Every structure is written in structure tokens, then in C-alpha cells.
């Protein structure tokens, strides 16, 4: 789970751009894209999901506050959700990122599954590269 | 976040049925459905998302172990994600449910958003009604 703050409002408003970023993020994670569903709100804001063979990536944006809420939900050892997360943070031009990792589908006892909150990071300040013309 | 165990394998395999359950769950939560994206895996398993005006619902199923991982992600005071969760658990005929609630987009300081893990319930045994012919 990832909260991005201080993002570029124009980027967060552009539904096609956000979809491209999320699809590229899926590829960065070494995931296989199956299908997507995106929606642009009026006056602004985007919601969207990329369903991948290894689960899904989701995003909800609030351009008016520079905020984006993202989930990078993957399974298997071949995918790296953190690669997708860091790529998306860079492309949305986030200033800070707060993440928590949750392990899903942990078998607590035979046939009974649970989840475990494993990493609860502090907000992280990101280096925002200067945009070149 | 919700982990369902002991679900009916046949229900978890049926992609159209799972989509109908998730859409009905969205309505139970008083949400507005915008778009959906579902996929059936071979030999079995379903992944799908319902994008709602208030964020999204997602599901990933493993019929071979009776397990389903779900997220009921809503915003606003008019929606009730727990209503969706309990409806889905009933329709998937889950035996136990483990849930954790996370508050997203909490403004920790001006323009900086975080999330807070607020409820960490123990696994809950569900009453499974007898199926009538």
C-alpha cells in the first residue's frame, strides 16, 4: 500500500497518462498485464486498475491535493512490487511516499488464510528531479 | 482487506458468478459501479476488480485451497465496505474471515498523506447455511 504526496496535479488528472504509468509500472514489476479499467472523474481525479496475472495494481488520484493512493498487489517470486511503486512515484513526481507491506494469503493453519502487516515505513522524502524542457 | 477461507471451490472458479457477486457487493456497500475488469485463469482461479465512484473492490481466488483475497476500498461516509465484505463472504460460502481495516489518505501534515492500520481482527468463524436443493 502506498500513499504518494506532492504529486504533479496535471499528471494526476490525465487518465490516459495515469493508465500508461500504471501499465509501465506493471512491466517494471515484471508482471503480465491482463486487462485494465480506468475512469476519469469530473472535475478531476482518476481511478484505475491494471489486472495482472500476478494480482493487480490500483490507483486513485486527488489532483487538488497532489495525493495518489496506490496498491501494488503481486504474487510469486518473479515480481517486484517495489519496482512498480518506485517507478510510479517518480512518474507522478511525488515529493513523499508512505508505504506499508502486507503479506496476503498466509496460511495460519491448514486451509485458513490470513494476512500479516509486515513493513510500516515512515514517510520518505523523494528527490524530485528538475523537469527539463 | 479481507481473507476468506473455506469458500466453495465451484463458486470461486466461476468468473461470471464472481463478477456478479462483486457487483452486487458494491451495491450492498451503497457504491456506484463505474467499470469492471475480470479474468479467469487456467486451470482455475479468478482475478477481478470493480471500479466504483468511491474507489474499488477487488478479488483474487484460489479454488484449490478455498481461499479468496478481497479488498473493499471505499471513500465517503455514504458507503459501507463492511456490508460488501459480509455479503461477499456469504455468497462465496466462506467458513472463516480475517479482516484488517486501513484508513487511507489521512493527512499527517499539510499536503502529506499517510495511511493508518486501524482494525486488526482475529479470524472469525462464519455460520455456513445449509444449501437447499
CSV table of C-alpha atoms in Angstrom, one decimal:
chain,number,residue,atom,x,y,z
A,1,UNK,CA,0.0,0.0,0.0
A,2,UNK,CA,1.4,3.3,-1.0
A,3,UNK,CA,0.4,6.9,-0.4
A,4,UNK,CA,2.1,9.5,-2.6
A,5,UNK,CA,2.0,13.2,-1.7
A,6,UNK,CA,3.1,16.3,-3.5
A,7,UNK,CA,2.5,14.8,-6.9
A,8,UNK,CA,2.1,16.8,-10.1
A,9,UNK,CA,-1.6,17.8,-10.4
A,10,UNK,CA,-1.5,17.7,-14.2
A,11,UNK,CA,-0.2,14.2,-14.2
A,12,UNK,CA,-2.8,13.1,-11.7
A,13,UNK,CA,-5.6,14.5,-13.9
A,14,UNK,CA,-4.6,12.8,-17.1
A,15,UNK,CA,-6.4,9.5,-17.2
A,16,UNK,CA,-4.6,8.2,-20.3
A,17,UNK,CA,-1.2,9.2,-18.8
A,18,UNK,CA,-2.0,7.6,-15.5
A,19,UNK,CA,-3.0,4.4,-17.2
A,20,UNK,CA,0.2,4.4,-19.2
A,21,UNK,CA,2.2,4.9,-16.0
A,22,UNK,CA,0.4,2.1,-14.2
A,23,UNK,CA,0.9,-0.3,-17.2
A,24,UNK,CA,4.6,0.6,-17.4
A,25,UNK,CA,4.8,0.1,-13.6
A,26,UNK,CA,3.4,-3.4,-14.0
A,27,UNK,CA,6.1,-4.2,-16.5
A,28,UNK,CA,8.8,-2.7,-14.2
A,29,UNK,CA,7.5,-5.2,-11.6
A,30,UNK,CA,8.0,-8.0,-14.1
A,31,UNK,CA,4.2,-8.6,-14.2
A,32,UNK,CA,2.0,-9.7,-17.1
A,33,UNK,CA,-0.9,-7.3,-17.9
A,34,UNK,CA,-4.2,-9.0,-18.5
A,35,UNK,CA,-6.8,-6.2,-18.6
A,36,UNK,CA,-7.3,-2.6,-17.4
A,37,UNK,CA,-10.2,-0.4,-16.1
A,38,UNK,CA,-9.8,3.3,-15.8
A,39,UNK,CA,-12.2,6.2,-15.1
A,40,UNK,CA,-11.7,10.0,-15.1
A,41,UNK,CA,-13.9,11.9,-12.6
A,42,UNK,CA,-15.3,15.4,-13.2
A,43,UNK,CA,-13.9,17.9,-12.5
A,44,UNK,CA,-10.8,15.9,-11.8
A,45,UNK,CA,-9.3,12.7,-10.4
A,46,UNK,CA,-8.6,9.3,-11.8
A,47,UNK,CA,-9.4,5.8,-10.6
A,48,UNK,CA,-7.9,2.8,-12.3
A,49,UNK,CA,-6.8,-0.8,-12.0
A,50,UNK,CA,-4.4,-2.9,-14.0
A,51,UNK,CA,-5.3,-6.6,-13.5
A,52,UNK,CA,-2.1,-8.6,-13.9
A,53,UNK,CA,-1.5,-12.4,-14.0
A,54,UNK,CA,0.0,-11.9,-10.5
A,55,UNK,CA,-3.0,-9.9,-9.0
A,56,UNK,CA,-3.4,-6.1,-9.6
A,57,UNK,CA,-2.2,-2.6,-9.4
A,58,UNK,CA,-4.6,0.2,-8.4
A,59,UNK,CA,-4.6,4.0,-8.2
A,60,UNK,CA,-6.9,6.7,-7.0
A,61,UNK,CA,-5.8,10.4,-7.5
A,62,UNK,CA,-6.8,13.7,-6.0
A,63,UNK,CA,-5.1,16.3,-8.1
A,64,UNK,CA,-6.4,19.1,-5.9
A,65,UNK,CA,-4.2,18.0,-3.1
A,66,UNK,CA,-1.4,16.3,-5.0
A,67,UNK,CA,-2.4,12.9,-3.5
A,68,UNK,CA,-2.4,9.5,-5.0
A,69,UNK,CA,-3.3,6.2,-3.2
A,70,UNK,CA,-1.8,3.1,-4.8
A,71,UNK,CA,-1.8,-0.6,-4.2
A,72,UNK,CA,0.8,-2.9,-5.8
A,73,UNK,CA,-0.6,-6.3,-5.2
A,74,UNK,CA,1.5,-9.1,-6.7
A,75,UNK,CA,2.2,-12.8,-6.1
A,76,UNK,CA,5.0,-15.1,-6.9
A,77,UNK,CA,8.7,-14.6,-6.5
A,78,UNK,CA,9.3,-13.3,-10.0
A,79,UNK,CA,7.5,-10.0,-9.5
A,80,UNK,CA,8.8,-7.0,-7.6
A,81,UNK,CA,6.0,-4.7,-6.4
A,82,UNK,CA,8.6,-2.2,-5.1
A,83,UNK,CA,10.0,-1.6,-8.6
A,84,UNK,CA,6.5,-0.6,-9.7
A,85,UNK,CA,6.0,1.6,-6.7
A,86,UNK,CA,9.2,3.5,-7.1
A,87,UNK,CA,8.6,3.9,-10.8
A,88,UNK,CA,5.1,5.3,-10.3
A,89,UNK,CA,6.3,7.6,-7.5
A,90,UNK,CA,8.9,9.0,-9.9
A,91,UNK,CA,6.5,9.4,-12.9
A,92,UNK,CA,3.8,11.1,-10.7
A,93,UNK,CA,6.5,13.4,-9.4
A,94,UNK,CA,5.7,12.6,-5.8
A,95,UNK,CA,7.5,14.5,-3.0
A,96,UNK,CA,6.9,12.0,-0.3
A,97,UNK,CA,5.9,8.4,-0.2
A,98,UNK,CA,4.4,6.3,2.7
A,99,UNK,CA,4.3,2.6,2.2
A,100,UNK,CA,3.2,-0.5,4.2
A,101,UNK,CA,3.7,-4.0,3.0
A,102,UNK,CA,1.0,-6.6,3.8
A,103,UNK,CA,1.6,-10.3,3.2
A,104,UNK,CA,-1.7,-11.8,1.9
A,105,UNK,CA,-2.8,-15.4,1.9
A,106,UNK,CA,-0.6,-16.5,4.7
A,107,UNK,CA,-1.8,-20.0,5.8
A,108,UNK,CA,-2.2,-19.7,9.6
A,109,UNK,CA,-3.5,-23.2,9.9
A,110,UNK,CA,-4.5,-25.8,7.3
A,111,UNK,CA,-7.0,-24.2,4.9
A,112,UNK,CA,-7.2,-21.0,6.9
A,113,UNK,CA,-5.6,-17.9,5.4
A,114,UNK,CA,-4.7,-14.6,7.0
A,115,UNK,CA,-2.7,-11.5,6.3
A,116,UNK,CA,0.3,-10.0,8.1
A,117,UNK,CA,1.3,-6.3,8.1
A,118,UNK,CA,5.0,-6.7,7.8
A,119,UNK,CA,6.5,-3.3,7.0
A,120,UNK,CA,5.3,0.0,8.2
A,121,UNK,CA,7.7,2.6,6.9
A,122,UNK,CA,7.8,6.3,7.9
A,123,UNK,CA,7.1,8.8,5.2
A,124,UNK,CA,10.0,9.0,2.8
A,125,UNK,CA,11.1,12.3,1.1
A,126,UNK,CA,11.7,11.7,-2.5
A,127,UNK,CA,14.2,13.5,-4.7
A,128,UNK,CA,12.3,15.4,-7.3
A,129,UNK,CA,14.3,15.8,-10.4
A,130,UNK,CA,14.1,19.1,-12.2
A,131,UNK,CA,12.0,18.9,-15.3
A,132,UNK,CA,13.8,19.7,-18.5
A,133,UNK,CA,12.1,21.3,-21.4
B,1,UNK,CA,-8.6,-6.1,3.5
B,2,UNK,CA,-10.3,-9.5,3.8
B,3,UNK,CA,-9.1,-13.0,3.6
B,4,UNK,CA,-11.8,-15.6,3.1
B,5,UNK,CA,-11.1,-19.3,3.8
B,6,UNK,CA,-13.1,-22.4,3.3
B,7,UNK,CA,-15.0,-21.0,0.4
B,8,UNK,CA,-16.9,-23.1,-2.2
B,9,UNK,CA,-14.5,-24.0,-4.9
B,10,UNK,CA,-17.1,-24.1,-7.6
B,11,UNK,CA,-18.2,-20.5,-6.8
B,12,UNK,CA,-14.5,-19.3,-6.8
B,13,UNK,CA,-14.0,-20.8,-10.2
B,14,UNK,CA,-16.9,-19.2,-12.0
B,15,UNK,CA,-15.7,-15.9,-13.3
B,16,UNK,CA,-19.1,-14.6,-14.3
B,17,UNK,CA,-20.6,-15.6,-10.9
B,18,UNK,CA,-17.7,-13.9,-9.0
B,19,UNK,CA,-18.2,-10.8,-11.1
B,20,UNK,CA,-21.9,-10.8,-10.3
B,21,UNK,CA,-21.1,-11.2,-6.6
B,22,UNK,CA,-18.6,-8.4,-6.5
B,23,UNK,CA,-21.0,-6.1,-8.4
B,24,UNK,CA,-23.8,-6.9,-6.0
B,25,UNK,CA,-21.4,-6.4,-3.1
B,26,UNK,CA,-20.7,-2.9,-4.4
B,27,UNK,CA,-24.4,-2.1,-4.4
B,28,UNK,CA,-24.7,-3.5,-0.9
B,29,UNK,CA,-22.0,-1.0,0.1
B,30,UNK,CA,-24.1,1.7,-1.5
B,31,UNK,CA,-21.4,2.3,-4.1
B,32,UNK,CA,-21.8,3.4,-7.7
B,33,UNK,CA,-20.3,0.9,-10.2
B,34,UNK,CA,-18.2,2.6,-13.0
B,35,UNK,CA,-16.4,-0.3,-14.8
B,36,UNK,CA,-15.2,-3.8,-14.2
B,37,UNK,CA,-12.2,-6.0,-15.2
B,38,UNK,CA,-12.3,-9.7,-14.7
B,39,UNK,CA,-10.1,-12.6,-15.8
B,40,UNK,CA,-10.3,-16.4,-15.4
B,41,UNK,CA,-7.1,-18.3,-15.0
B,42,UNK,CA,-6.4,-21.8,-16.4
B,43,UNK,CA,-6.9,-24.3,-14.9
B,44,UNK,CA,-8.8,-22.2,-12.3
B,45,UNK,CA,-8.8,-19.1,-10.3
B,46,UNK,CA,-10.3,-15.7,-10.9
B,47,UNK,CA,-9.0,-12.1,-10.6
B,48,UNK,CA,-11.2,-9.1,-10.9
B,49,UNK,CA,-11.9,-5.6,-9.9
B,50,UNK,CA,-15.0,-3.4,-9.8
B,51,UNK,CA,-14.1,0.3,-10.1
B,52,UNK,CA,-16.6,2.3,-8.2
B,53,UNK,CA,-17.1,6.0,-7.9
B,54,UNK,CA,-15.9,5.6,-4.4
B,55,UNK,CA,-12.6,3.6,-5.3
B,56,UNK,CA,-12.7,-0.1,-5.9
B,57,UNK,CA,-13.4,-3.7,-4.9
B,58,UNK,CA,-11.0,-6.5,-5.8
B,59,UNK,CA,-10.9,-10.2,-5.6
B,60,UNK,CA,-8.4,-13.0,-6.3
B,61,UNK,CA,-9.5,-16.6,-5.8
B,62,UNK,CA,-7.6,-19.9,-5.3
B,63,UNK,CA,-10.4,-22.6,-5.7
B,64,UNK,CA,-7.9,-25.4,-5.0
B,65,UNK,CA,-7.5,-24.1,-1.4
B,66,UNK,CA,-10.9,-22.4,-0.9
B,67,UNK,CA,-9.2,-19.1,-0.5
B,68,UNK,CA,-10.2,-15.6,-1.7
B,69,UNK,CA,-8.3,-12.4,-1.1
B,70,UNK,CA,-10.5,-9.3,-1.2
B,71,UNK,CA,-10.2,-5.5,-0.8
B,72,UNK,CA,-13.2,-3.3,-0.2
B,73,UNK,CA,-11.8,0.1,-0.8
B,74,UNK,CA,-14.3,2.9,-0.5
B,75,UNK,CA,-14.4,6.6,0.4
B,76,UNK,CA,-17.0,8.9,1.7
B,77,UNK,CA,-19.5,8.5,4.5
B,78,UNK,CA,-22.3,7.1,2.4
B,79,UNK,CA,-20.6,3.8,1.6
B,80,UNK,CA,-20.2,0.8,3.9
B,81,UNK,CA,-17.4,-1.5,2.9
B,82,UNK,CA,-18.3,-3.9,5.6
B,83,UNK,CA,-21.7,-4.6,4.1
B,84,UNK,CA,-19.9,-5.6,0.8
B,85,UNK,CA,-17.5,-7.7,2.7
B,86,UNK,CA,-20.1,-9.6,4.6
B,87,UNK,CA,-22.2,-10.1,1.6
B,88,UNK,CA,-19.3,-11.5,-0.4
B,89,UNK,CA,-18.3,-13.8,2.4
B,90,UNK,CA,-21.8,-15.2,2.5
B,91,UNK,CA,-22.1,-15.6,-1.3
B,92,UNK,CA,-18.6,-17.3,-1.6
B,93,UNK,CA,-19.7,-19.6,1.3
B,94,UNK,CA,-16.6,-18.8,3.4
B,95,UNK,CA,-16.1,-20.6,6.6
B,96,UNK,CA,-13.7,-18.0,8.2
B,97,UNK,CA,-13.0,-14.4,7.5
B,98,UNK,CA,-9.9,-12.3,8.6
B,99,UNK,CA,-10.1,-8.6,8.1
B,100,UNK,CA,-8.0,-5.5,8.7
B,101,UNK,CA,-9.2,-2.0,8.1
B,102,UNK,CA,-6.7,0.6,6.9
B,103,UNK,CA,-7.6,4.3,6.7
B,104,UNK,CA,-6.1,5.7,3.5
B,105,UNK,CA,-5.3,9.3,2.7
B,106,UNK,CA,-5.0,10.5,6.2
B,107,UNK,CA,-3.4,14.0,6.2
B,108,UNK,CA,-0.5,13.7,8.6
B,109,UNK,CA,0.6,17.3,7.9
B,110,UNK,CA,-0.5,19.8,5.3
B,111,UNK,CA,-0.3,18.2,1.9
B,112,UNK,CA,1.3,15.0,3.2
B,113,UNK,CA,-0.9,11.9,3.3
B,114,UNK,CA,-0.4,8.6,5.1
B,115,UNK,CA,-2.4,5.5,6.0
B,116,UNK,CA,-3.3,4.1,9.4
B,117,UNK,CA,-3.9,0.4,10.1
B,118,UNK,CA,-6.9,0.7,12.5
B,119,UNK,CA,-8.6,-2.6,13.0
B,120,UNK,CA,-6.8,-6.0,13.1
B,121,UNK,CA,-9.4,-8.6,13.8
B,122,UNK,CA,-8.9,-12.2,14.7
B,123,UNK,CA,-10.1,-14.8,12.2
B,124,UNK,CA,-13.9,-15.0,12.5
B,125,UNK,CA,-15.8,-18.3,12.1
B,126,UNK,CA,-18.8,-17.7,9.9
B,127,UNK,CA,-22.0,-19.6,10.0
B,128,UNK,CA,-22.4,-21.5,6.8
B,129,UNK,CA,-26.0,-22.1,6.0
B,130,UNK,CA,-27.1,-25.4,4.7
B,131,UNK,CA,-27.6,-25.4,1.0
B,132,UNK,CA,-31.1,-26.3,0.0
B,133,UNK,CA,-31.8,-28.1,-3.3
